[in-house]
XYZ file of C-alpha atoms in Angstrom:
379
model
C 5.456 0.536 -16.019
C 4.407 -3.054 -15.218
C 0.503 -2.719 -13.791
C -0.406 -3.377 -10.040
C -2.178 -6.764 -10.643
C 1.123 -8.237 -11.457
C 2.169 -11.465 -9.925
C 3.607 -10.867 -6.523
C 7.649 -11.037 -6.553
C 9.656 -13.109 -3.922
C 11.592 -11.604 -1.376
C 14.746 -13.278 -2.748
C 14.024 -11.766 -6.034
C 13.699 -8.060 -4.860
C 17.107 -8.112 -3.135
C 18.996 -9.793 -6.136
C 17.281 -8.043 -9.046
C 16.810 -4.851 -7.863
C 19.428 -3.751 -5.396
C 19.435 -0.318 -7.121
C 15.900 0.389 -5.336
C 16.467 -1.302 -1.931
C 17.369 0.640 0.897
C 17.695 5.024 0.739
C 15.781 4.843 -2.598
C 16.237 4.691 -6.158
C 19.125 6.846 -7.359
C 19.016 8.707 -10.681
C 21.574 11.166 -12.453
C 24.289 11.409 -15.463
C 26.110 8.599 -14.471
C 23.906 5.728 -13.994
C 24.166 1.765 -15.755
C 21.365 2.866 -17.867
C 21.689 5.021 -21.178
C 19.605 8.436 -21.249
C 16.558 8.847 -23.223
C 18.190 12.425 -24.036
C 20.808 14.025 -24.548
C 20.445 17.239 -22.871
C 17.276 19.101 -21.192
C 16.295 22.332 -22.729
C 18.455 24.501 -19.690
C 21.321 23.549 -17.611
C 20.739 25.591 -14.865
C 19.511 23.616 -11.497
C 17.071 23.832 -8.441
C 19.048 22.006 -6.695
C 22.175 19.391 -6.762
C 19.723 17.027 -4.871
C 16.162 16.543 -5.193
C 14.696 13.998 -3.272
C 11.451 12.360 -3.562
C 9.719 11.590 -0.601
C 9.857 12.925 3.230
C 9.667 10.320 5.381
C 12.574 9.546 7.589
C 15.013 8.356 4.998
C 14.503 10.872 2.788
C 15.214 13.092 5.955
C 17.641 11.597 7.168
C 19.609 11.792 3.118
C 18.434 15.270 2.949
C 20.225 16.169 6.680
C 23.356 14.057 5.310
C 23.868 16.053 2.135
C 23.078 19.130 3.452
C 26.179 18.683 6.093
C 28.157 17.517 2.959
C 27.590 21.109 1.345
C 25.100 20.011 -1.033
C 21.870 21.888 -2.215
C 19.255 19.814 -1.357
C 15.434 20.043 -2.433
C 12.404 17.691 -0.551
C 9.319 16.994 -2.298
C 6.684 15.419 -0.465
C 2.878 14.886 -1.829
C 1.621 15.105 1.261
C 0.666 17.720 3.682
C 2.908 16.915 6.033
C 6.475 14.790 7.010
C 6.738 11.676 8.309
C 5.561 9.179 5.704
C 4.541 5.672 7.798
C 5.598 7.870 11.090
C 2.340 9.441 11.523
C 0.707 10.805 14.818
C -3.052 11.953 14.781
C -3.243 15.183 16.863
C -5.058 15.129 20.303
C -7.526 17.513 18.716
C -8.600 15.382 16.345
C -8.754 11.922 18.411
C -7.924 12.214 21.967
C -4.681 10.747 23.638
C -3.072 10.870 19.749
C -2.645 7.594 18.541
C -0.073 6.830 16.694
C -1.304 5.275 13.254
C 2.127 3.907 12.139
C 5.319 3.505 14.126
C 4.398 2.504 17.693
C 7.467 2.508 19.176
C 11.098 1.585 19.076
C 13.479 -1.038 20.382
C 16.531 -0.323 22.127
C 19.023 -1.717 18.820
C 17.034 1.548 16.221
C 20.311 3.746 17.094
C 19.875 5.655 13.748
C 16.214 6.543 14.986
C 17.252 7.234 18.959
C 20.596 9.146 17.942
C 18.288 11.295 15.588
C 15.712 11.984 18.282
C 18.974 12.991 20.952
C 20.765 15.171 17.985
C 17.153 16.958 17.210
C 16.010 17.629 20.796
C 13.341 15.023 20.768
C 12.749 13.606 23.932
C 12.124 9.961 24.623
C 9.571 7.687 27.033
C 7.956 4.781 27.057
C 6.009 3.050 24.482
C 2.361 3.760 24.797
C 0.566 0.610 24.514
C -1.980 0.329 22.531
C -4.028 -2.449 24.396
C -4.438 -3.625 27.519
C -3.326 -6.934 26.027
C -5.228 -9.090 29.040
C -6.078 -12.436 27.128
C -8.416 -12.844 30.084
C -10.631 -10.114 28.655
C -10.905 -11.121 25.084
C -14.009 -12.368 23.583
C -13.363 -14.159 19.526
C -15.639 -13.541 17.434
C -15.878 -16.252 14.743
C -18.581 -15.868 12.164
C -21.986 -14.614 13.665
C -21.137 -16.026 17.456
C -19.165 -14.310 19.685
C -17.034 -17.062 22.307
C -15.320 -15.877 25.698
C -11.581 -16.810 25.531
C -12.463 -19.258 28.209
C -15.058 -21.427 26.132
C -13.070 -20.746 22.665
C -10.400 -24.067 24.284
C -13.127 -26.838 23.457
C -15.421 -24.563 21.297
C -16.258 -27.116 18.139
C -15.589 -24.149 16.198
C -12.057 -24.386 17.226
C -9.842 -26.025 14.452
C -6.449 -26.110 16.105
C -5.260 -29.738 17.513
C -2.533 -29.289 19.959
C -3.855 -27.974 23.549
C -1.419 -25.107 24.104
C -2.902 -24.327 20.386
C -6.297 -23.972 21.436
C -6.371 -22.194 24.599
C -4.719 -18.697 22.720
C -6.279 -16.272 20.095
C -6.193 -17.891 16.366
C -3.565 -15.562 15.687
C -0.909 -16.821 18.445
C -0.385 -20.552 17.227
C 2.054 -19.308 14.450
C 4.676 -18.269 16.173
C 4.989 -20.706 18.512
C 5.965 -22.894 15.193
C 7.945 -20.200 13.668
C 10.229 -20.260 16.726
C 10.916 -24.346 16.335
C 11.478 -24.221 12.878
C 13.594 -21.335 12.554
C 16.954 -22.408 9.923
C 18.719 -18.655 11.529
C 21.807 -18.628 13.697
C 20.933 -16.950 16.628
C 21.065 -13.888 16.259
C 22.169 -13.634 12.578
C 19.767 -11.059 10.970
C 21.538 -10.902 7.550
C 21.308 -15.157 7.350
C 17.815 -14.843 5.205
C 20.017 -13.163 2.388
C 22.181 -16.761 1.667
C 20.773 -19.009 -0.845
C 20.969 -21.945 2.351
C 17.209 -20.461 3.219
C 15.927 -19.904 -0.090
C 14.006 -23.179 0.199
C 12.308 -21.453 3.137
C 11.236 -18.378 0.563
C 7.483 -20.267 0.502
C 3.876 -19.367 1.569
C 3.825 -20.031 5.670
C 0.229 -21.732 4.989
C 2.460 -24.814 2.972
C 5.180 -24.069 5.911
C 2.609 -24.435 8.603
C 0.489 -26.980 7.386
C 3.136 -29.066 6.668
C 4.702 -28.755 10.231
C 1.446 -30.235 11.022
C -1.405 -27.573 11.893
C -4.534 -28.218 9.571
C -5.171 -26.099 6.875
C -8.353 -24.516 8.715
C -5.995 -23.289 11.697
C -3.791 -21.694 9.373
C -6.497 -19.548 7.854
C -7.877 -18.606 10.381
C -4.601 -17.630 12.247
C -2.783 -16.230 9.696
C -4.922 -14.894 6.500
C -7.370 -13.071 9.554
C -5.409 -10.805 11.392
C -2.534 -11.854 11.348
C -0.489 -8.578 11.154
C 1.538 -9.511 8.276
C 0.159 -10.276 4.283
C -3.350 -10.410 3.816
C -2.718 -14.280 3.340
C -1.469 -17.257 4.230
C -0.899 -18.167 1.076
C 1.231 -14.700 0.253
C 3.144 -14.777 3.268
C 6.674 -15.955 3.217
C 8.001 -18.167 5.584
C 11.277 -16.525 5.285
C 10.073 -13.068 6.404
C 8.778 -14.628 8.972
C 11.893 -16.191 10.142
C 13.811 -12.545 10.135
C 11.300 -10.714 12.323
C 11.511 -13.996 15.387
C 15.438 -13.594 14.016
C 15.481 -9.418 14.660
C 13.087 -9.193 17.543
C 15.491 -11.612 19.541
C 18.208 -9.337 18.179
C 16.764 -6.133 19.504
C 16.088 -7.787 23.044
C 19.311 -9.228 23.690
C 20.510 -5.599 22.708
C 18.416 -4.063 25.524
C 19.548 -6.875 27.945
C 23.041 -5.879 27.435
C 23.177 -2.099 26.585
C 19.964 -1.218 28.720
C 19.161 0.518 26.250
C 14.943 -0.322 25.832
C 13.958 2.289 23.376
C 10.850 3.658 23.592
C 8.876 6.684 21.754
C 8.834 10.108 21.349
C 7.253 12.176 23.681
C 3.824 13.808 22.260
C 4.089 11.427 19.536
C 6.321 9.741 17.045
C 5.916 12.325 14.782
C 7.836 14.591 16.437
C 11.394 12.916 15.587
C 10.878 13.720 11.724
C 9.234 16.830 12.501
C 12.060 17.936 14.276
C 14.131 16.672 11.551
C 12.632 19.086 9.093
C 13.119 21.740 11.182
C 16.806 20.947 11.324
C 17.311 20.793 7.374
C 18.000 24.114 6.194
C 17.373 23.854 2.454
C 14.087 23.856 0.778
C 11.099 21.332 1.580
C 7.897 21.287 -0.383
C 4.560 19.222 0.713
C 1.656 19.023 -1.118
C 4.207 18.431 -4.327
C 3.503 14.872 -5.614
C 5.578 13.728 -8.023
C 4.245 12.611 -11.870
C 7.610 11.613 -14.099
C 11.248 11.074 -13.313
C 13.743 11.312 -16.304
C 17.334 11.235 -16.649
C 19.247 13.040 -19.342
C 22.768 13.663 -19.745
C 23.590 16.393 -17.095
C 20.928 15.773 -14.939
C 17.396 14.982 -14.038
C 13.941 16.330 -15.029
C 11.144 15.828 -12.444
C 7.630 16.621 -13.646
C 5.412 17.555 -11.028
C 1.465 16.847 -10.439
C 0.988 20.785 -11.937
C 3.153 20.623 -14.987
C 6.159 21.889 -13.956
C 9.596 20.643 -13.798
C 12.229 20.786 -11.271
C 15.695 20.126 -12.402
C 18.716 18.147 -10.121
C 22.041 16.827 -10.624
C 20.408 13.624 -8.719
C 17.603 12.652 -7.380
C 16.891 10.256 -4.666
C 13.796 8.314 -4.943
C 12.598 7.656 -0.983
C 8.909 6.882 -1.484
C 7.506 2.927 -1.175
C 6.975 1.031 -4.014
C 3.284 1.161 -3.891
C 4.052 5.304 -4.737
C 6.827 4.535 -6.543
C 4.557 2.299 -9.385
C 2.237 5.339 -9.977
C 5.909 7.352 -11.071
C 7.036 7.043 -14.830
C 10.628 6.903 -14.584
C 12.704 7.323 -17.714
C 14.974 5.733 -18.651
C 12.578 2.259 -17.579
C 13.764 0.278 -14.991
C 14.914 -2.803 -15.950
C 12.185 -6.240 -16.090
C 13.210 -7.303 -12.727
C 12.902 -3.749 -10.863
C 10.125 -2.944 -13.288
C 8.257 -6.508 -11.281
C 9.568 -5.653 -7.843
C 8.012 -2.019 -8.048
C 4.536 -3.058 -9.397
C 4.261 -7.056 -7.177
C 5.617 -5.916 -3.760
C 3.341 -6.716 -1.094
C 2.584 -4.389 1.192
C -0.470 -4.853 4.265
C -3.439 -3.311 3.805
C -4.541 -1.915 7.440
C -7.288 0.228 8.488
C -7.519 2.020 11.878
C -10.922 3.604 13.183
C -10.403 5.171 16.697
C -13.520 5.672 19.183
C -13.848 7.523 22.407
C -15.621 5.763 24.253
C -18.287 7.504 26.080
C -19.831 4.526 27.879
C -18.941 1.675 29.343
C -20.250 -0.547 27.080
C -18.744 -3.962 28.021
C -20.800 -3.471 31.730
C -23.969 -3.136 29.143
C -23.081 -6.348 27.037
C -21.386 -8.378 29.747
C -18.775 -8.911 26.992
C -14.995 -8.461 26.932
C -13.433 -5.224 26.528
C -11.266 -6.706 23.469
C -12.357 -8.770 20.823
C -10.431 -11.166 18.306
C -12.299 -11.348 15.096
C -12.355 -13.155 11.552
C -14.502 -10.609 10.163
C -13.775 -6.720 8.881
C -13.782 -5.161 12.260
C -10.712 -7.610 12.721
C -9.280 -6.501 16.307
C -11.421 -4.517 18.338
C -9.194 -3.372 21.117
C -9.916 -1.236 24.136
């Protein structure tokens, strides 16, 4: 495998040279474009006709999908528990259990609401996870701390256009975003056609060239910024889709009514319930070392030294598991560089309970914008 300091791949790159590993996962078995490294394993006989790698909600959700198909299905997961991204922290361990992935869902995720109605899940509002009044933010830039109401005229304030300067750092983007946007309305799929692939480039040469200076666009975009850890590794393009699918998924609850929402006790509970549902065999704490094919099958070498044997296997993990994994045959150079250079965003959550009112001690803000490591501090 390709190591992880590898030179980040494009978007347009990952969806034309390795289509094989988009989407449910990467598929092995007898059968596949490339040539086993053997010829036969040292048994025939099989755990299972599937194994899949990985228990979050699309390995789940292939798991269910066999199983109804009358296939024997096997789950490994590494982890102690299902979910993958969709993960809930119990109320006994932080109260009011946040959710630390997967806040909610909008009305157009009918895969996700149909599997919460089939599984018995029931559904309420998003739980919001600030009180989101700009009024009662303070930003925090460097060692001085500036009310929302002084941060408009603040010398420390690099952005140019008024309705620029009055907002967060981190709100200025999108505003541009919107105006430049090369979609159709509507069109979520349009990023795939080479037409946009000029717009495959780093928002901070997108931005700045739309005319905000360099110094606005790092500090609104490589400090929290929710997306990247740069400006300079964040593509315009992406960018483009989310303004393109959020739009989507409003107009769909405009129409339908249809506002999705979250799980009630926690997100968690729709792929709990999920692998409650799947009757066949699911193993956590199981993480995965080596995938090979050979000629009748495939051989999957566990963390222990053991080997489970399928006719397939379905690889549902990210890529940032997915580059620890030897697979065998090797993937070829371009899914070999989209495993080991796809970005994903780092993000760390530490959750208080607060036991004082400590803004009425500080005459502070409840909420503060920052371009340090505490990043958002949010009540």
């Amino acid at each position: 495998m390709a190591n992880d300091k590898m030179k980040p791949v494009s978007r347009r790159k990952v969806l034309l040279g390795s289509a094989g590993l988009v989407g449910t996962g990467f598929l092995a078995g007898c059968g596949g474009q490339s040539e086993p490294a053997a010829t036969s394993s040292a048994t025939s006989s099989f755990d299972a006709d599937v194994v899949i790698i990985g228990a979050g909600l699309s390995g789940l959700n292939a798991a269910l999908l066999l199983e109804q198909l009358g296939a024997k299905v096997l789950v490994l997961e590494a982890t102690d528990r299902v979910g993958g991204r969709v993960f809930t922290v119990s109320g006994s361990i932080v109260p009011g259990g946040p959710e630390l992935g997967a806040n909610g869902m909008a009305g157009g995720y009918a895969r996700l609401i149909n599997a919460a109605d089939t599984y018995g899940v029931g559904l309420g509002p998003v739980r919001r996870r600030t009180e989101s009044l700009r009024s009662e933010r303070v930003i925090a830039i460097g060692n001085e701390l500036i009310t929302i109401e002084d941060w408009a005229n603040h010398p420390r304030n690099p952005f140019v256009e008024e309705a620029h300067r009055k907002n967060t750092p981190s709100s200025a983007q999108y505003a541009l975003y919107g105006a430049l946007n090369p979609f159709p309305e509507g069109d979520v799929t349009a990023w795939r056609s080479s037409d946009y692939a000029k717009w495959d480039r780093s928002v901070f040469d997108v931005l700045t060239e739309a005319g905000l200076p360099p110094e606005a666009v790092d500090l609104g975009v490589s400090h929290n910024g929710s997306y990247g850890t740069s400006a300079r590794d964040l593509s315009a393009l992406m960018m483009f889709q989310l303004l393109t699918w959020g739009a989507q998924q409003a107009e769909i609850g405009r129409t339908t009514g249809r506002e999705g929402g979250a799980a009630i006790g926690g997100n968690q509970q729709i792929p709990i319930a999920m692998a409650n549902a799947f009757g066949g065999t699911l193993r956590n704490n199981t993480p995965v070392e080596a995938i090979q094919s050979q000629s009748d099958g495939v051989d999957i070498r566990l963390a222990d030294g053991s080997t489970v044997r399928g006719k397939y296997a379905i690889v549902s993990v990210p890529f940032s598991a997915l580059r620890h994994i030897a697979i065998d045959p090797i993937p070829s150079a371009l899914q070999q560089e989209a495993i080991a250079g796809l970005g994903y965003t780092p993000c760390v959550q530490i959750h208080y309970e607060v036991k004082r009112k400590y803004w009425e001690d500080d005459g502070l803000p409840i909420s503060i914008w920052s371009d340090g490591i505490p990043g958002r501090f949010q009540a």
